[in-house]
Coordinates of C-alpha atoms and ligand atoms in Angstrom, one line a residue:
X1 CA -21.7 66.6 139.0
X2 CA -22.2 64.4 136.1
X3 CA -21.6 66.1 133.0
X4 CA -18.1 65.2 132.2
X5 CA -18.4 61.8 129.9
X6 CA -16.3 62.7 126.6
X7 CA -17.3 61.6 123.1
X8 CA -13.4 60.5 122.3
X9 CA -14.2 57.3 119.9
X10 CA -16.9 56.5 117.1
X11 CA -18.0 53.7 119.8
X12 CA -18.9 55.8 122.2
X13 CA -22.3 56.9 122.9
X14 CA -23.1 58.0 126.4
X15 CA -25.9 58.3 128.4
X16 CA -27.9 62.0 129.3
X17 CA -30.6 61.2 132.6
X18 CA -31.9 64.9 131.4
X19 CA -32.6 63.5 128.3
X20 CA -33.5 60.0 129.6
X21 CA -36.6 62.4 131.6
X22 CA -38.2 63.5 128.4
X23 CA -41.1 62.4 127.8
X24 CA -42.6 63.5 124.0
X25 CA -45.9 62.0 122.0
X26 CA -43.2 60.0 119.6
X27 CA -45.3 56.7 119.0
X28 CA -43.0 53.6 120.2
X29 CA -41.6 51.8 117.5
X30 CA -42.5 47.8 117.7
X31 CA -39.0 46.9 116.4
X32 CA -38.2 42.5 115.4
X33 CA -35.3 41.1 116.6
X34 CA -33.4 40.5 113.6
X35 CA -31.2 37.5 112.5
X36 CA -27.9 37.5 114.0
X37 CA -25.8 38.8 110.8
X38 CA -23.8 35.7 108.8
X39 CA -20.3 37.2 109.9
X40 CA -21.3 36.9 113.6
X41 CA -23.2 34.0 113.6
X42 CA -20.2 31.7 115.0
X43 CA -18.5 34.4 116.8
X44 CA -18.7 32.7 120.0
X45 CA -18.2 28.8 118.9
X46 CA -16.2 26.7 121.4
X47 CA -16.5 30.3 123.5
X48 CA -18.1 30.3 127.0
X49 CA -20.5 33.4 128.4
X50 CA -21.3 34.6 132.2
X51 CA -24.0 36.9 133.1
X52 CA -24.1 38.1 136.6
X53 CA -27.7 39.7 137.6
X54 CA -28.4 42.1 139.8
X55 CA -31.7 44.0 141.0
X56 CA -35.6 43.2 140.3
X57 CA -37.3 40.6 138.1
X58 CA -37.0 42.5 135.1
X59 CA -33.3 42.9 135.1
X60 CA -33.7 38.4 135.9
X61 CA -35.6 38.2 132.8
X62 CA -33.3 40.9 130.7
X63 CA -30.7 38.6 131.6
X64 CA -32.5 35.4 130.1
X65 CA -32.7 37.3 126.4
X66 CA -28.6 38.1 126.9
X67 CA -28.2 34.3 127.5
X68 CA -30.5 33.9 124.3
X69 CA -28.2 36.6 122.3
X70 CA -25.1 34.9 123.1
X71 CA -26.2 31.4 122.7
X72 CA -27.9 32.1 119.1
X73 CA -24.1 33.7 118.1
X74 CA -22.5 30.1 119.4
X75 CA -21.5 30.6 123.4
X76 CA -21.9 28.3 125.8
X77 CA -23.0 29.2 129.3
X78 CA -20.5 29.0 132.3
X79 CA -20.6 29.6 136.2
X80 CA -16.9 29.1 136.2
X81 CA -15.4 32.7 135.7
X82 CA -12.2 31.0 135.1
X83 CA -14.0 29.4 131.7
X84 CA -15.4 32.2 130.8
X85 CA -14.9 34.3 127.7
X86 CA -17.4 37.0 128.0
X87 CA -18.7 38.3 131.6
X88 CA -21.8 40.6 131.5
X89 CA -22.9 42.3 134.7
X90 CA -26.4 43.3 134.5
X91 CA -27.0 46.0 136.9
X92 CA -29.4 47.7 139.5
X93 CA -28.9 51.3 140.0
X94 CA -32.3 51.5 142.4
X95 CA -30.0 52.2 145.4
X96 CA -26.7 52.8 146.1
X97 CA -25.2 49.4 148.0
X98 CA -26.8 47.7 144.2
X99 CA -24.4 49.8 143.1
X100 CA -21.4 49.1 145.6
X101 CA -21.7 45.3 144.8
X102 CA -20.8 46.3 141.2
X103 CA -18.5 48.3 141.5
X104 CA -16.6 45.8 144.2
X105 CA -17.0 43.1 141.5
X106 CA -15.3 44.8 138.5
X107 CA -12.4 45.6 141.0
X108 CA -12.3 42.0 141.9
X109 CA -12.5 41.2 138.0
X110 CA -9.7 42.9 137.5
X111 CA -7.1 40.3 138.7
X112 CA -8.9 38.4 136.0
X113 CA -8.7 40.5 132.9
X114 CA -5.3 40.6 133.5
X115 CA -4.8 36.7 133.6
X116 CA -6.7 36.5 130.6
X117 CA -6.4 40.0 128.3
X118 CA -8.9 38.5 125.5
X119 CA -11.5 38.0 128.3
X120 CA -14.7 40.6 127.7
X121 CA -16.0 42.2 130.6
X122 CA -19.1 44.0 130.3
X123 CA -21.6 46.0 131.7
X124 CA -25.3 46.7 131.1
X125 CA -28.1 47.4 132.8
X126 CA -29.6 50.2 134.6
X127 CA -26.7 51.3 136.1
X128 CA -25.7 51.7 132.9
X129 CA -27.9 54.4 132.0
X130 CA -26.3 57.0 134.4
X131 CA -24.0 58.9 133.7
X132 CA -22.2 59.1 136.8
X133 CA -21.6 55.6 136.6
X134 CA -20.3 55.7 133.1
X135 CA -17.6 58.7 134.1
X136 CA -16.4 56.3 137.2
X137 CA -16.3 53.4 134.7
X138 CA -14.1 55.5 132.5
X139 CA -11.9 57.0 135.4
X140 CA -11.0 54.0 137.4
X141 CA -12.3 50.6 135.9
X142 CA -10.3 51.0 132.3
X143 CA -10.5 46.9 131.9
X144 CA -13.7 47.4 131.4
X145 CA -14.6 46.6 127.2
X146 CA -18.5 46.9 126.4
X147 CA -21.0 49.0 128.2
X148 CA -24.5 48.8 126.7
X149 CA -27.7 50.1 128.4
X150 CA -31.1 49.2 128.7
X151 CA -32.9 50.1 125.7
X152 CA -30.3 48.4 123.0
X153 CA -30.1 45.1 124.2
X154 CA -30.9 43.6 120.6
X155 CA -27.6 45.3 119.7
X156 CA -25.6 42.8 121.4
X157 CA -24.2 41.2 118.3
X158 CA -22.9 44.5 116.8
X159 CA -21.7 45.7 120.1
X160 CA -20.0 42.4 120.8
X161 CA -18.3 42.7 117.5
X162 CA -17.2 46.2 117.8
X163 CA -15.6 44.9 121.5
X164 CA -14.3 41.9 119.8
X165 CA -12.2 43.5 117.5
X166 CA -11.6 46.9 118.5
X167 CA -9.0 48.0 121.7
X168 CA -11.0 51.0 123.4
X169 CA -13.4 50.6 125.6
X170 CA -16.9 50.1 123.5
X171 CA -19.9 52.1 124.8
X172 CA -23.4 52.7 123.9
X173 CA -25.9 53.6 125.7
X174 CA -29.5 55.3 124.5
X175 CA -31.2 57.4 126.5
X176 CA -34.3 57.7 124.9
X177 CA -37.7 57.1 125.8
X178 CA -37.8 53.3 124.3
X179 CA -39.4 50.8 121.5
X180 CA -40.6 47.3 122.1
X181 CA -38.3 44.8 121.1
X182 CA -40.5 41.8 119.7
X183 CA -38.6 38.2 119.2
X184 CA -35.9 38.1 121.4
X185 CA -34.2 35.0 122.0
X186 CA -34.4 33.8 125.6
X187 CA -32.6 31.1 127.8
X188 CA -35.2 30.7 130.6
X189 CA -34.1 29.6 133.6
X190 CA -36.2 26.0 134.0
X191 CA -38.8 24.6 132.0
X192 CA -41.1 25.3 134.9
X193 CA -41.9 28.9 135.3
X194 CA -41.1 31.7 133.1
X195 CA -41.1 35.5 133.1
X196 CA -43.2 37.4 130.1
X197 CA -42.5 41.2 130.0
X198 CA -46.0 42.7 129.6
X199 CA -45.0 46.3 129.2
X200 CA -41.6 48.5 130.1
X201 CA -40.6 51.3 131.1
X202 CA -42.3 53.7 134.0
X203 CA -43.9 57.5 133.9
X204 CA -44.4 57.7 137.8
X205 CA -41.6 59.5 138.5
X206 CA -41.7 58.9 142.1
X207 CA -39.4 61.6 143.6
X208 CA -36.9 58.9 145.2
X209 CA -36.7 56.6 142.1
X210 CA -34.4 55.9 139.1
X211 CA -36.6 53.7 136.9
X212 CA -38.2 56.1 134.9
X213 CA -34.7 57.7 133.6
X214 CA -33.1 54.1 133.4
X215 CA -35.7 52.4 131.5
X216 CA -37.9 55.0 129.7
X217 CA -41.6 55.5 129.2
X218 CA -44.8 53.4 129.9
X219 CA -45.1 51.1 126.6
X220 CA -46.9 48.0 126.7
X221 CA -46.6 45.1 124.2
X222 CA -49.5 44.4 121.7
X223 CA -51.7 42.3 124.0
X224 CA -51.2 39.6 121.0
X225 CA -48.3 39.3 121.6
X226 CA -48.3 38.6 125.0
X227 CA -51.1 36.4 124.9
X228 CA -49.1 34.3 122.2
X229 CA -45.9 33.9 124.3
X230 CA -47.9 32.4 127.4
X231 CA -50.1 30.1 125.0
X232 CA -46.1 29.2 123.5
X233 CA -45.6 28.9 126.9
X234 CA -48.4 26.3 128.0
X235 CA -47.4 24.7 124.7
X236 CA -44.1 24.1 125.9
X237 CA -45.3 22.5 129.5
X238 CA -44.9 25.6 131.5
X239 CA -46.3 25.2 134.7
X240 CA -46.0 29.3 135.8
X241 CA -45.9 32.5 134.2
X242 CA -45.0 36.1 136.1
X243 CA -46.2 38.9 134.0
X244 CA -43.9 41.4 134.3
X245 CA -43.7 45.7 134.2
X246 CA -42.5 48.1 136.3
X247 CA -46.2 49.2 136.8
X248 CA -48.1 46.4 135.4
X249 CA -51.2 48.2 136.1
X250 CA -50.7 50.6 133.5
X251 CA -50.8 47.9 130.8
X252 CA -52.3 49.4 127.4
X253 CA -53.1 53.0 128.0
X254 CA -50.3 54.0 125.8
X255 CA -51.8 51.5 123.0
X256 CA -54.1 52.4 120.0
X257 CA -57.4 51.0 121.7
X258 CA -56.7 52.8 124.6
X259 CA -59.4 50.9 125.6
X260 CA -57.8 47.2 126.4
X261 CA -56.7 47.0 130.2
X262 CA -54.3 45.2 132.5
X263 CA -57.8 44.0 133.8
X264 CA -58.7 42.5 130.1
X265 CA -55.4 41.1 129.7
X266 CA -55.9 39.3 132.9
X267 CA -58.8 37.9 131.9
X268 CA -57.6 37.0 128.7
X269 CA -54.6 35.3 130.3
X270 CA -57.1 33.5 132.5
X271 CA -58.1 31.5 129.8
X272 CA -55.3 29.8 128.4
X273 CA -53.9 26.4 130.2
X274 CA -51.1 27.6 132.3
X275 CA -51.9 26.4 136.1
X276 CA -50.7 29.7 137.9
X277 CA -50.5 33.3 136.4
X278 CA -48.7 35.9 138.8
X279 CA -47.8 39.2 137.9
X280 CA -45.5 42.1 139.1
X281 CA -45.2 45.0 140.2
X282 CA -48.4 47.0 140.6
X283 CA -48.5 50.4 141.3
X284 CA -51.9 51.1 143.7
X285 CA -52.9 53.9 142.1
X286 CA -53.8 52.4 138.6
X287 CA -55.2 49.1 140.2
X288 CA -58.8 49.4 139.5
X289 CA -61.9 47.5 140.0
X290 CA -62.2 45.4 137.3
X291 CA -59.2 44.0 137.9
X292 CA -60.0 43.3 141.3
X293 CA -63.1 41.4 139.3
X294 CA -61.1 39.5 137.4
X295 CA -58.5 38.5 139.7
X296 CA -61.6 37.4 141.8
X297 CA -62.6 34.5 139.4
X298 CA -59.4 32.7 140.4
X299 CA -58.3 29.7 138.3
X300 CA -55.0 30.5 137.3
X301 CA -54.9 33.7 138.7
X302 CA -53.5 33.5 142.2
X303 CA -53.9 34.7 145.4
X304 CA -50.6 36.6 145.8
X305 CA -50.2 41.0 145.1
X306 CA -47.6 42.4 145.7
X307 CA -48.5 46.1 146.4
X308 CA -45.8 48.8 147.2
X309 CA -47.5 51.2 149.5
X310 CA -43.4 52.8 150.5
X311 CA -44.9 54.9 153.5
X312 CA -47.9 54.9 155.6
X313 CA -48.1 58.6 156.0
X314 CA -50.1 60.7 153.4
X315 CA -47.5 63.7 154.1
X316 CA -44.7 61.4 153.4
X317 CA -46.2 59.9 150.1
X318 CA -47.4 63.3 148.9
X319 CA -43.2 63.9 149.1
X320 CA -42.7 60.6 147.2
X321 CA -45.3 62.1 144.9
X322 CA -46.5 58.2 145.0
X323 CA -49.9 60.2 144.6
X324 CA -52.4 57.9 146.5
X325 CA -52.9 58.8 150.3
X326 CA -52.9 56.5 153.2
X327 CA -56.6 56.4 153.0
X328 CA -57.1 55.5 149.6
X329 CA -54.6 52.8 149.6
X330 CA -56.5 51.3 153.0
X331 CA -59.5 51.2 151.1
X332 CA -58.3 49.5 148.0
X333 CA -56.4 46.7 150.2
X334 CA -60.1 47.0 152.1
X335 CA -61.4 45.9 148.3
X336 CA -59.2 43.4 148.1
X337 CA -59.7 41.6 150.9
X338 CA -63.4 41.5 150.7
X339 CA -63.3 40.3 147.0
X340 CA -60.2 37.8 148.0
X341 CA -60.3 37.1 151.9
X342 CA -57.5 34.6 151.6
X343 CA -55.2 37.4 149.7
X344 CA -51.4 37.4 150.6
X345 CA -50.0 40.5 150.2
X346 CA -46.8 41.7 150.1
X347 CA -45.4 45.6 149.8
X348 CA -41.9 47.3 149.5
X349 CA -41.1 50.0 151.8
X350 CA -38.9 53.1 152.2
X351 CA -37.6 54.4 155.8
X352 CA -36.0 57.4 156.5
X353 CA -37.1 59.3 153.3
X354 CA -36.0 62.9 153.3
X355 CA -37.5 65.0 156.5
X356 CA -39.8 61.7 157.9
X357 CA -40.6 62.4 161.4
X358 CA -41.3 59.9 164.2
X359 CA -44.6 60.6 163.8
X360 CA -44.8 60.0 160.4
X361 CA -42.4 56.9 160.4
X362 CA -45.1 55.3 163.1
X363 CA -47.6 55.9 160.7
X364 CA -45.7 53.4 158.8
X365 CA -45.7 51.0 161.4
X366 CA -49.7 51.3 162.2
X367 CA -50.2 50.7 158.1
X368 CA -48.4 47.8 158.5
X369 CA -50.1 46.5 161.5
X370 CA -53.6 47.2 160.1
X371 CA -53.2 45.6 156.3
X372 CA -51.0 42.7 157.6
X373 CA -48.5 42.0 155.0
X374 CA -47.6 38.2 154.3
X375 CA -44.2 39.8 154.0
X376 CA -42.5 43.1 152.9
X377 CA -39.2 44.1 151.4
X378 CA -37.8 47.2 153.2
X379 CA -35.1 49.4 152.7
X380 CA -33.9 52.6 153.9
X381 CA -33.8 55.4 151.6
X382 CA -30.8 55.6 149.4
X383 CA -30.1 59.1 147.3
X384 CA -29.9 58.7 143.4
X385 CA -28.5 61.3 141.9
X386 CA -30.9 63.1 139.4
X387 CA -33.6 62.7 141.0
X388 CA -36.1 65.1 143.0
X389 CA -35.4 63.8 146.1
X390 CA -31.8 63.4 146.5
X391 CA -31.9 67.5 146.4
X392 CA -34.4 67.4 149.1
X393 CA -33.2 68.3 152.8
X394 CA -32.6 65.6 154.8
X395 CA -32.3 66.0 158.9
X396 CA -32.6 62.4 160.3
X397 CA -29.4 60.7 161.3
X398 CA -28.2 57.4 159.4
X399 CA -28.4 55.9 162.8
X400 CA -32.4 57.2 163.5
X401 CA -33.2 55.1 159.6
X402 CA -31.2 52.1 160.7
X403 CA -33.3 51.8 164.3
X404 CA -36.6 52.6 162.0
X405 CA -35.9 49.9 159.8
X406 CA -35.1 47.4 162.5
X407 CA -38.5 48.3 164.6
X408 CA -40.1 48.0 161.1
X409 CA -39.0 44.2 160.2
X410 CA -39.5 43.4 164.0
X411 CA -42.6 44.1 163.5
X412 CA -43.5 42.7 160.2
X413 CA -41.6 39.0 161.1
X414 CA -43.9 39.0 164.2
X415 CA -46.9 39.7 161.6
X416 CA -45.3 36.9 159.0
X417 CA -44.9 34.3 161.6
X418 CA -48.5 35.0 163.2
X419 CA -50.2 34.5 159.1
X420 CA -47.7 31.6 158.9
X421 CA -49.3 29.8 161.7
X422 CA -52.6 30.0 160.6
X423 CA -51.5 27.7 157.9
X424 CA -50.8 25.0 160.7
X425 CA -52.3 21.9 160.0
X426 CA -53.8 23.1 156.6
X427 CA -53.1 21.4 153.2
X428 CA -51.6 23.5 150.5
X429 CA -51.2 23.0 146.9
X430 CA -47.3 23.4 146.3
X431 CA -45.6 23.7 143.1
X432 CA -42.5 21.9 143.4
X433 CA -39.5 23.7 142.3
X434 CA -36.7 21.3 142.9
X435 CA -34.2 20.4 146.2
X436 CA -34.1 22.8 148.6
X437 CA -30.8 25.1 148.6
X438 CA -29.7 24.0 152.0
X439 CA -30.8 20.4 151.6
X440 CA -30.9 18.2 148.7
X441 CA -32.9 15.5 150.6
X442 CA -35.3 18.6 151.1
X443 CA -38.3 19.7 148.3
X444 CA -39.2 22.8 147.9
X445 CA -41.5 24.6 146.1
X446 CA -44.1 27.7 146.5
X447 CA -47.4 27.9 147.3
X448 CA -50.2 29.8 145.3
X449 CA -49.6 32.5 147.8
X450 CA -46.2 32.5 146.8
X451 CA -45.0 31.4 150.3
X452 CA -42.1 28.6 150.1
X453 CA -42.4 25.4 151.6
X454 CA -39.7 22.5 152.2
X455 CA -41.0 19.3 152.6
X456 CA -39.8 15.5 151.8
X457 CA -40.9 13.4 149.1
X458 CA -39.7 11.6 146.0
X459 CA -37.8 13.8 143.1
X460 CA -40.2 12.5 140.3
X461 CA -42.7 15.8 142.2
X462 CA -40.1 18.2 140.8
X463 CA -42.1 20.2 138.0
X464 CA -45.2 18.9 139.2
X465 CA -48.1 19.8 141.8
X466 CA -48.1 18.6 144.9
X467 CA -50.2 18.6 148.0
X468 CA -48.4 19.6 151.1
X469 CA -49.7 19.3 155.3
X470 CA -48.0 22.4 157.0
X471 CA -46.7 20.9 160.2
X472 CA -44.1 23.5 161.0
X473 CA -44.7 27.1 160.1
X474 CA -41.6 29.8 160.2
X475 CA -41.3 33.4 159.1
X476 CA -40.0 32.9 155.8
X477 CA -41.1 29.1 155.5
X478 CA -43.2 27.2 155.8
X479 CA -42.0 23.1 156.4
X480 CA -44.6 20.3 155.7
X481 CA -45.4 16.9 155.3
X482 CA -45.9 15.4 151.8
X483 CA -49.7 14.1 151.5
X484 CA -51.1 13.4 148.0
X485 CA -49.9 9.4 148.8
X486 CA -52.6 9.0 151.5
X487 CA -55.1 11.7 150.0
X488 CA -56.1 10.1 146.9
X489 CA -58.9 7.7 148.2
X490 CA -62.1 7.2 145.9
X491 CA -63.0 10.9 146.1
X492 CA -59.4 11.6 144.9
X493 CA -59.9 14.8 146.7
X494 CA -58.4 16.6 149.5
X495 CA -60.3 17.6 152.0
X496 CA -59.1 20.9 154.5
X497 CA -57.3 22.3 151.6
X498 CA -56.5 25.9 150.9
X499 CA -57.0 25.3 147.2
X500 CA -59.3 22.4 146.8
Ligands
5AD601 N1 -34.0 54.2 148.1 C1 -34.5 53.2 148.7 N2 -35.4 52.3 148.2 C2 -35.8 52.5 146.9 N3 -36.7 51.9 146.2 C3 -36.7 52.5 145.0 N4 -35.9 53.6 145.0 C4 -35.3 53.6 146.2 C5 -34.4 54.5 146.8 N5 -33.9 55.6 146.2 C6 -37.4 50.7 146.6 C7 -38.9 50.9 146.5 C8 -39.3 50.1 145.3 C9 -38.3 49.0 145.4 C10 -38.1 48.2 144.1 O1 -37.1 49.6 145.8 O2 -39.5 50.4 147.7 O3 -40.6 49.7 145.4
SF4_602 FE1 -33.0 47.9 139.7 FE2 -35.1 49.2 139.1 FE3 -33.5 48.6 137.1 FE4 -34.9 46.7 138.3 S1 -35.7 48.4 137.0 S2 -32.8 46.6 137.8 S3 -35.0 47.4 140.4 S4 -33.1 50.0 138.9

């Protein structure tokens, strides 16, 4: 098992999931980023950086504050790996083919490093935080020179210098249950739509999951704080925001005033000029009424929640110890609908968890069919070591999860095209992101819903709102015609809107 990582340099501190489990009344520490110290400050002039995300939105936005780090100490940023002087892969460790990518890219990156010996390869992120990863690190990828982990981010500078200038590998890695970092440089992506973290960490301890040991306890930033960033934001011509937490709806019960909520930040948030607020992910269990309330008002609080429900069967979630049944999360989605009829909502589920039956796995499939998801991300269950359930027995063939998986996406594109062509003929308020990937002569941009639509029209709509006639709906798209030209007559309205 895991135990083996040796302590063999004074840069070496490795992770411990046992201790990375603890969870102790400590009070978190609200910690400043501090200046970058004078003898690093130009460390990385005429120097070029690459960070390569993997994994969830949090682990996007993680890699934004790197990009910040490294630009504030002089680096430039690259997608030429030839160019570059530093490569950082930020990793996913939520299942195991996250964790294959990774390791096939340092292999690849090896060719590299031995081209060009001063290059620094690195490695952070949650895969980071396991130990078993760490020990395979040490045993077969030795080209590797700076491992960090989660919770020390801010500590680039130091642990960049300590690379730098010193030959053995450099690692450190906390496993502890984790402060808020407050004033962290960021590159964000566009000027259009940004991610603000609104609490870290995760105290589920859902019996398949890694989060809680690879990015420690429930702690939420000072409401202030957030509220500051998105009015920044607005400021700055932001268009979007996406709050962010492993289980946003958890927001402030670890604070002071125990009393402020994920509902009262919402409506807080609601009032500052930003166009479109969305958040993710929520956990049902914590998603109460008053935030149903609040998110009922509207504005800038969209019509898009993305709700993990992971299994349909109570037996199955009692397993997961997801501790909601299928009942009670039928009846808050029955909640949501009545308060938001025109809600999309999307889920994430698990197939072939330890054990799960036909019976149970079609309970699954009737969930499905009875809240109809806009869409859902769906995955077979994938063992992480340390965790409750990767000890649990498991009977049912790799080739039983792979059929249950197929069955369930048949089923859910079927269900994603039919919502899809409702929207036939209706006009929808797009926020236009840029070209499309495939297409430069193609717009694309994302409803309110946060469905994505491709549609033609002039590049001066990039950044800006636009009004869009759905003429040809598709599973995962939706394509339109471009109508705020003929639409603004005297009324300057639109009329057969979804958003009016
Ligand atoms: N195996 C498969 N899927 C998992 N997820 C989390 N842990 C595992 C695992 N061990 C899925 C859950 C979660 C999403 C981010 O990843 O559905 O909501
Ligand atoms: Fe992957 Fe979870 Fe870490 Fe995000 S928090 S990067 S999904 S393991």
């Amino acid at each position: 098992m895991s135990k083996e990582v040796k302590d063999y340099s004074k840069y070496f501190v490795a992770p411990d999931l046992k201790s990375a489990k603890r969870r102790g009344k400590s009070d978190v520490q609200v910690i400043r980023f501090e200046q970058i110290p004078e003898n690093m400050r130009n460390a990385g002039a005429g120097k070029k950086y690459m960070v390569e995300t993997y994994g969830c939105q949090m682990n996007v936005h993680d890699s934004e504050t790197i990009a910040g780090i490294l630009e504030q100490i002089g680096y430039e940023s690259t997608d030429r790996e030839e160019d570059a002087d530093i490569i950082l892969l930020n990793t996913c460790a939520v299942r195991g083919n996250a964790e294959d990518k990774v390791f096939g890219e340092l292999g690849r990156l090896k060719q590299l490093k031995l081209e060009k010996p001063d290059l620094i390869l690195g490695v952070c992120g949650c895969m980071s935080q396991e130990e078993v990863v760490i020990n395979r690190i040490l045993r077969s990828y030795q080209h590797v020179d700076l491992i960090f982990g989660t919770h020390n981010i801010h500590r680039l500078p130091f642990l960049l210098r300590n690379a730098l200038f010193n030959k053995e590998m450099v690692v450190e890695v906390w496993s502890k249950e984790g402060d808020v970092v407050e004033n962290m440089p960021k590159v964000r992506r566009d000027g259009l739509s940004a991610w603000v973290n609104i609490m870290y960490g995760c105290d589920k301890f859902c019996t398949y999951c890694i989060v809680p040991y690879t990015r420690g306890k429930e702690r939420s930033r000072r409401p202030e704080d957030v509220l500051n960033e998105i009015r920044e934001l607005a400021r700055k011509g932001y268009q979007e925001v996406t709050l962010l937490g492993q289980n946003v709806n958890a927001y402030g019960k670890d604070l002071a005033d125990g009393n402020y909520t994920f509902g009262d930040l919402m409506n807080d948030v609601r009032k500052i000029g930003i166009p479109r607020v969305r958040f993710t992910t929520s956990h049902p269990r914590d998603f109460d009424d008053h935030l149903i309330e609040v998110l009922a008002k509207r504005g800038n609080l969209v019509e898009h929640i993305h709700l993990p429900v992971q299994s349909g069967s109570t037996e199955v979630l009692k397993m997961m110890a997801r501790k909601y049944t299928r009942e009670s999360y039928l009846e808050l989605v029955g909640k949501i609908k009545q308060a938001i009829p025109d809600i999309a909502l999307t889920t994430d589920i698990i197939v072939g968890f330890p054990g799960e039956t036909d019976e149970q796995f079609e309970e699954t499939l009737s969930l499905v069919r009875e809240v109809e998801y806009d869409s859902a991300f769906t995955f077979i269950y994938s063992p992480r070591e340390g965790t409750p359930a990767a000890s649990m027995k498991d009977d049912v063939p790799p080739e039983v999860k792979k059929e249950r998986l197929q069955r369930l996406n048949e089923l859910q594109n079927e269900i994603s095209r039919r919502k899809n062509e409702a929207l036939r003929g209706k006009v929808v308020e797009v926020l236009v992101e840029g070209e499309s990937k495939k297409n430069p002569d193609i717009l694309s941009g994302r409803t309110r819903t946060n469905k994505l639509v491709n549609f033609e029209g002039p590049k001066s709509l990039i950044g800006k709102f636009a009004h869009v006639r759905i003429d040809q709906p598709q599973t995962w798209t939706l394509k339109g015609v471009w109508v705020d030209e003929k639409a603004t007559d005297q009324s300057g309205g639109i009329r057969n809107g979804t958003h009016p």
